[in-house]
Amino acid sequence: MSDALVVDRLVVTRGERRFSPVSFVAPPGGAVLVTGPNGVGKSSLLRVLAGIGRIGEGDVVRPAGGVALMDEAHALDRTLPLGAALRFWARLDVAPESATRVAAALADVDLTELAAVPVRLLSAGQRRRAALARVVASGARLWLLDEPGNALDAAALDRLSALIARHRARGGIVVAATHQPLAWPGAEQVRL
Amino acid sequence: MIALVWRDLRQGYAGGGATLVVAFFLLVAILFPFAIGPDTALLSRIGGGVIWAAALLAALMPVERLVAPDLESGVLDQLAVRGASLAAVAAAKMLAHWLAFAPPLMLAAVIAAGLLDLPGETLLLVEAGLLLGTPGLAALAVATAALLAGARGAGAVAGLVMLPLAVPLLIFGAGAITGGPSGLKLLAATSLLLVAGAPLVAGAAIRAAME
């Protein structure tokens, strides 16, 4: 275990496909923006970094302190109120302080007022922010965000940037796959 | 894992799942008197077997809801990211599924026994058999659900995958009604084998569906 995320000549495979090798290092406080056209393996790369994809060749060294993944699936129970759905994951991640963590994360993504609303009634953008709240509440060191800007309005995009900046200032690492231009200062661009 | 069992259990009851299973079970049990006529002696002779066949069909009902929704919504991904063993996740799902469908089924079996005019001692053997056999059925249901989680039209295939594997449970379960304790022991052994093996199969199937 080190403090940085090290990706060394990593070849991601998905089904029969093998994607081209990737190498980068993200130190504490670092951010990596993975860009490239659709179907080039951005999401598959993030899944491998999260530990649930298949590695063809190469190596990944994850930093100590946990991983949080946000992909297109929000992984929240549709029938539960938003706050309870988030607390399910927070209890697994940071058991004793899950309630306060979730409340703080909801405030971070401006969803506090919707904490009692069932997840199925949320709009696409609100679900996206809820998934982001799940990542924030996890307290993980490494954030892996798949198209974090999708379905977000301008205000929510600003909030996303602010959250990323805060996470990096605390020594966190962010890797995001995106086709939108995201202006994160000092972020390394990796083009697939 | 307790949180996961609790979550799945709540979903099992909240989705009206238990009611559906019980209603389906009773419906199948009711079909037999209609099909073979009101011959009380015949009904009470075949009643135990009918209850077992109905239980098997009812156990098939929720298969589509057990794993596929969690795979789609990313819940299983998130559990894997947190380092949870998928076999343990599958075991938790089996326990939750058993708690959600076995108790209502065993209660409904009492009603079915009344409809089929089963004598008390036969009902007792059926209930003992269900208690021993339903864990095996739950394990089989979760393993089937995991195997079919990524597939299209899974509901139709589920029966073809699961029912042949459930035949030993049916044989020993219905056999225990006439065979007594030795039948129950064989039933328990079959059930144990399924409960022990299914989490590994289901875990590997979920992993394969994820990648």
Short mmCIF file of C-alpha atoms in Angstrom, two decimals, chain B residues 2-156:
data_model
loop_
_atom_site.label_atom_id
_atom_site.label_comp_id
_atom_site.label_asym_id
_atom_site.label_seq_id
_atom_site.Cartn_x
_atom_site.Cartn_y
_atom_site.Cartn_z
CA ILE B 2 -26.68 -8.67 8.62
CA ALA B 3 -27.54 -5.33 7.04
CA LEU B 4 -27.74 -7.06 3.67
CA VAL B 5 -29.97 -9.87 4.97
CA TRP B 6 -32.23 -7.28 6.58
CA ARG B 7 -32.38 -5.20 3.41
CA ASP B 8 -33.25 -8.18 1.20
CA LEU B 9 -35.79 -9.45 3.70
CA ARG B 10 -37.51 -6.08 3.81
CA GLN B 11 -37.61 -6.00 0.02
CA GLY B 12 -38.98 -9.54 -0.07
CA TYR B 13 -41.96 -8.61 2.05
CA ALA B 14 -42.35 -5.01 0.87
CA GLY B 15 -42.70 -5.91 -2.81
CA GLY B 16 -45.73 -8.07 -2.04
CA GLY B 17 -43.46 -11.01 -2.81
CA ALA B 18 -44.51 -13.19 0.10
CA THR B 19 -48.20 -12.68 -0.61
CA LEU B 20 -47.71 -13.59 -4.25
CA VAL B 21 -45.83 -16.77 -3.40
CA VAL B 22 -48.49 -17.83 -0.91
CA ALA B 23 -51.33 -17.02 -3.32
CA PHE B 24 -49.66 -18.96 -6.12
CA PHE B 25 -48.98 -21.91 -3.81
CA LEU B 26 -52.59 -22.07 -2.68
CA LEU B 27 -53.85 -21.69 -6.22
CA VAL B 28 -51.82 -24.68 -7.41
CA ALA B 29 -53.02 -26.68 -4.41
CA ILE B 30 -56.62 -25.75 -5.21
CA LEU B 31 -56.27 -26.80 -8.86
CA PHE B 32 -55.84 -30.45 -7.92
CA PRO B 33 -59.27 -31.00 -6.29
CA PHE B 34 -60.81 -29.31 -9.33
CA ALA B 35 -58.82 -31.49 -11.71
CA ILE B 36 -59.40 -34.88 -10.12
CA GLY B 37 -62.79 -34.36 -8.51
CA PRO B 38 -63.99 -34.37 -4.92
CA ASP B 39 -62.75 -37.84 -4.02
CA THR B 40 -61.68 -37.28 -0.41
CA ALA B 41 -59.83 -40.56 -0.03
CA LEU B 42 -57.79 -40.01 -3.18
CA LEU B 43 -57.08 -36.37 -2.30
CA SER B 44 -55.83 -37.15 1.17
CA ARG B 45 -53.61 -39.89 -0.29
CA ILE B 46 -51.94 -37.62 -2.88
CA GLY B 47 -52.25 -34.39 -0.86
CA GLY B 48 -48.72 -34.45 0.58
CA GLY B 49 -47.19 -34.79 -2.87
CA VAL B 50 -49.42 -32.03 -4.20
CA ILE B 51 -48.23 -29.66 -1.48
CA TRP B 52 -44.63 -30.45 -2.36
CA ALA B 53 -45.15 -29.87 -6.07
CA ALA B 54 -46.96 -26.61 -5.32
CA ALA B 55 -44.13 -25.50 -3.00
CA LEU B 56 -41.60 -26.18 -5.74
CA LEU B 57 -43.52 -24.10 -8.27
CA ALA B 58 -44.07 -21.32 -5.76
CA ALA B 59 -40.34 -21.20 -5.01
CA LEU B 60 -39.74 -20.44 -8.69
CA MET B 61 -41.88 -17.31 -8.61
CA PRO B 62 -39.44 -14.81 -7.09
CA VAL B 63 -36.32 -16.01 -8.96
CA GLU B 64 -36.29 -13.00 -11.28
CA ARG B 65 -36.34 -10.56 -8.39
CA LEU B 66 -33.55 -12.13 -6.35
CA VAL B 67 -30.33 -11.10 -8.11
CA ALA B 68 -31.00 -9.37 -11.44
CA PRO B 69 -32.32 -6.05 -10.01
CA ASP B 70 -29.28 -5.72 -7.74
CA LEU B 71 -26.95 -6.44 -10.64
CA GLU B 72 -28.65 -3.80 -12.77
CA SER B 73 -28.83 -1.12 -10.12
CA GLY B 74 -25.15 -1.53 -9.30
CA VAL B 75 -25.70 -2.74 -5.73
CA LEU B 76 -23.59 -5.86 -6.31
CA ASP B 77 -20.84 -3.74 -7.89
CA GLN B 78 -20.79 -1.49 -4.86
CA LEU B 79 -20.59 -4.47 -2.51
CA ALA B 80 -17.69 -5.89 -4.54
CA VAL B 81 -15.89 -2.53 -4.49
CA ARG B 82 -16.11 -2.66 -0.70
CA GLY B 83 -14.34 -6.01 -0.77
CA ALA B 84 -17.35 -8.14 0.13
CA SER B 85 -17.02 -11.79 -0.87
CA LEU B 86 -19.67 -12.49 -3.46
CA ALA B 87 -20.21 -15.98 -2.06
CA ALA B 88 -21.02 -14.37 1.29
CA VAL B 89 -23.36 -11.94 -0.46
CA ALA B 90 -25.09 -14.92 -2.11
CA ALA B 91 -25.33 -16.70 1.25
CA ALA B 92 -26.94 -13.58 2.75
CA LYS B 93 -29.41 -13.50 -0.12
CA MET B 94 -30.26 -17.17 0.47
CA LEU B 95 -30.91 -16.57 4.14
CA ALA B 96 -33.07 -13.53 3.39
CA HIS B 97 -34.99 -15.38 0.68
CA TRP B 98 -35.59 -18.33 2.97
CA LEU B 99 -36.85 -16.06 5.76
CA ALA B 100 -39.11 -14.28 3.28
CA PHE B 101 -40.73 -17.31 1.67
CA ALA B 102 -40.50 -20.33 4.00
CA PRO B 103 -42.59 -19.13 6.98
CA PRO B 104 -45.52 -17.89 4.87
CA LEU B 105 -45.33 -21.08 2.80
CA MET B 106 -45.44 -23.27 5.89
CA LEU B 107 -48.46 -21.38 7.16
CA ALA B 108 -50.14 -21.70 3.78
CA ALA B 109 -49.43 -25.43 3.82
CA VAL B 110 -51.79 -25.71 6.79
CA ILE B 111 -54.56 -24.15 4.72
CA ALA B 112 -53.71 -26.34 1.74
CA ALA B 113 -53.83 -29.40 3.99
CA GLY B 114 -57.36 -28.41 4.95
CA LEU B 115 -58.35 -28.05 1.30
CA LEU B 116 -56.91 -31.46 0.47
CA ASP B 117 -58.32 -33.13 3.58
CA LEU B 118 -54.90 -34.23 4.83
CA PRO B 119 -54.85 -36.06 8.18
CA GLY B 120 -52.97 -34.36 11.04
CA GLU B 121 -49.99 -36.70 11.14
CA THR B 122 -49.41 -36.29 7.38
CA LEU B 123 -49.53 -32.51 7.78
CA LEU B 124 -46.93 -32.78 10.53
CA LEU B 125 -44.61 -34.74 8.23
CA VAL B 126 -45.20 -32.27 5.41
CA GLU B 127 -44.37 -29.34 7.69
CA ALA B 128 -41.23 -31.06 8.98
CA GLY B 129 -40.25 -31.80 5.41
CA LEU B 130 -40.84 -28.19 4.34
CA LEU B 131 -38.77 -26.94 7.26
CA LEU B 132 -35.87 -29.13 6.14
CA GLY B 133 -36.38 -28.76 2.41
CA THR B 134 -37.07 -25.03 1.97
CA PRO B 135 -33.45 -23.99 2.76
CA GLY B 136 -32.40 -26.15 -0.17
CA LEU B 137 -35.09 -24.60 -2.36
CA ALA B 138 -34.01 -21.09 -1.34
CA ALA B 139 -30.37 -21.92 -2.13
CA LEU B 140 -31.35 -23.32 -5.50
CA ALA B 141 -33.48 -20.26 -6.27
CA VAL B 142 -30.64 -17.82 -5.52
CA ALA B 143 -28.12 -19.90 -7.51
CA THR B 144 -30.53 -20.01 -10.47
CA ALA B 145 -31.18 -16.29 -10.16
CA ALA B 146 -27.44 -15.59 -10.19
CA LEU B 147 -26.81 -17.85 -13.17
CA LEU B 148 -29.55 -16.15 -15.18
CA ALA B 149 -28.97 -12.61 -13.92
CA GLY B 150 -27.41 -11.33 -17.14
CA ALA B 151 -29.65 -13.28 -19.50
CA ARG B 152 -32.68 -12.12 -21.46
CA GLY B 153 -35.97 -13.91 -20.86
CA ALA B 154 -34.57 -15.31 -17.63
CA GLY B 155 -38.01 -16.00 -16.18
CA ALA B 156 -38.84 -18.60 -18.79
#
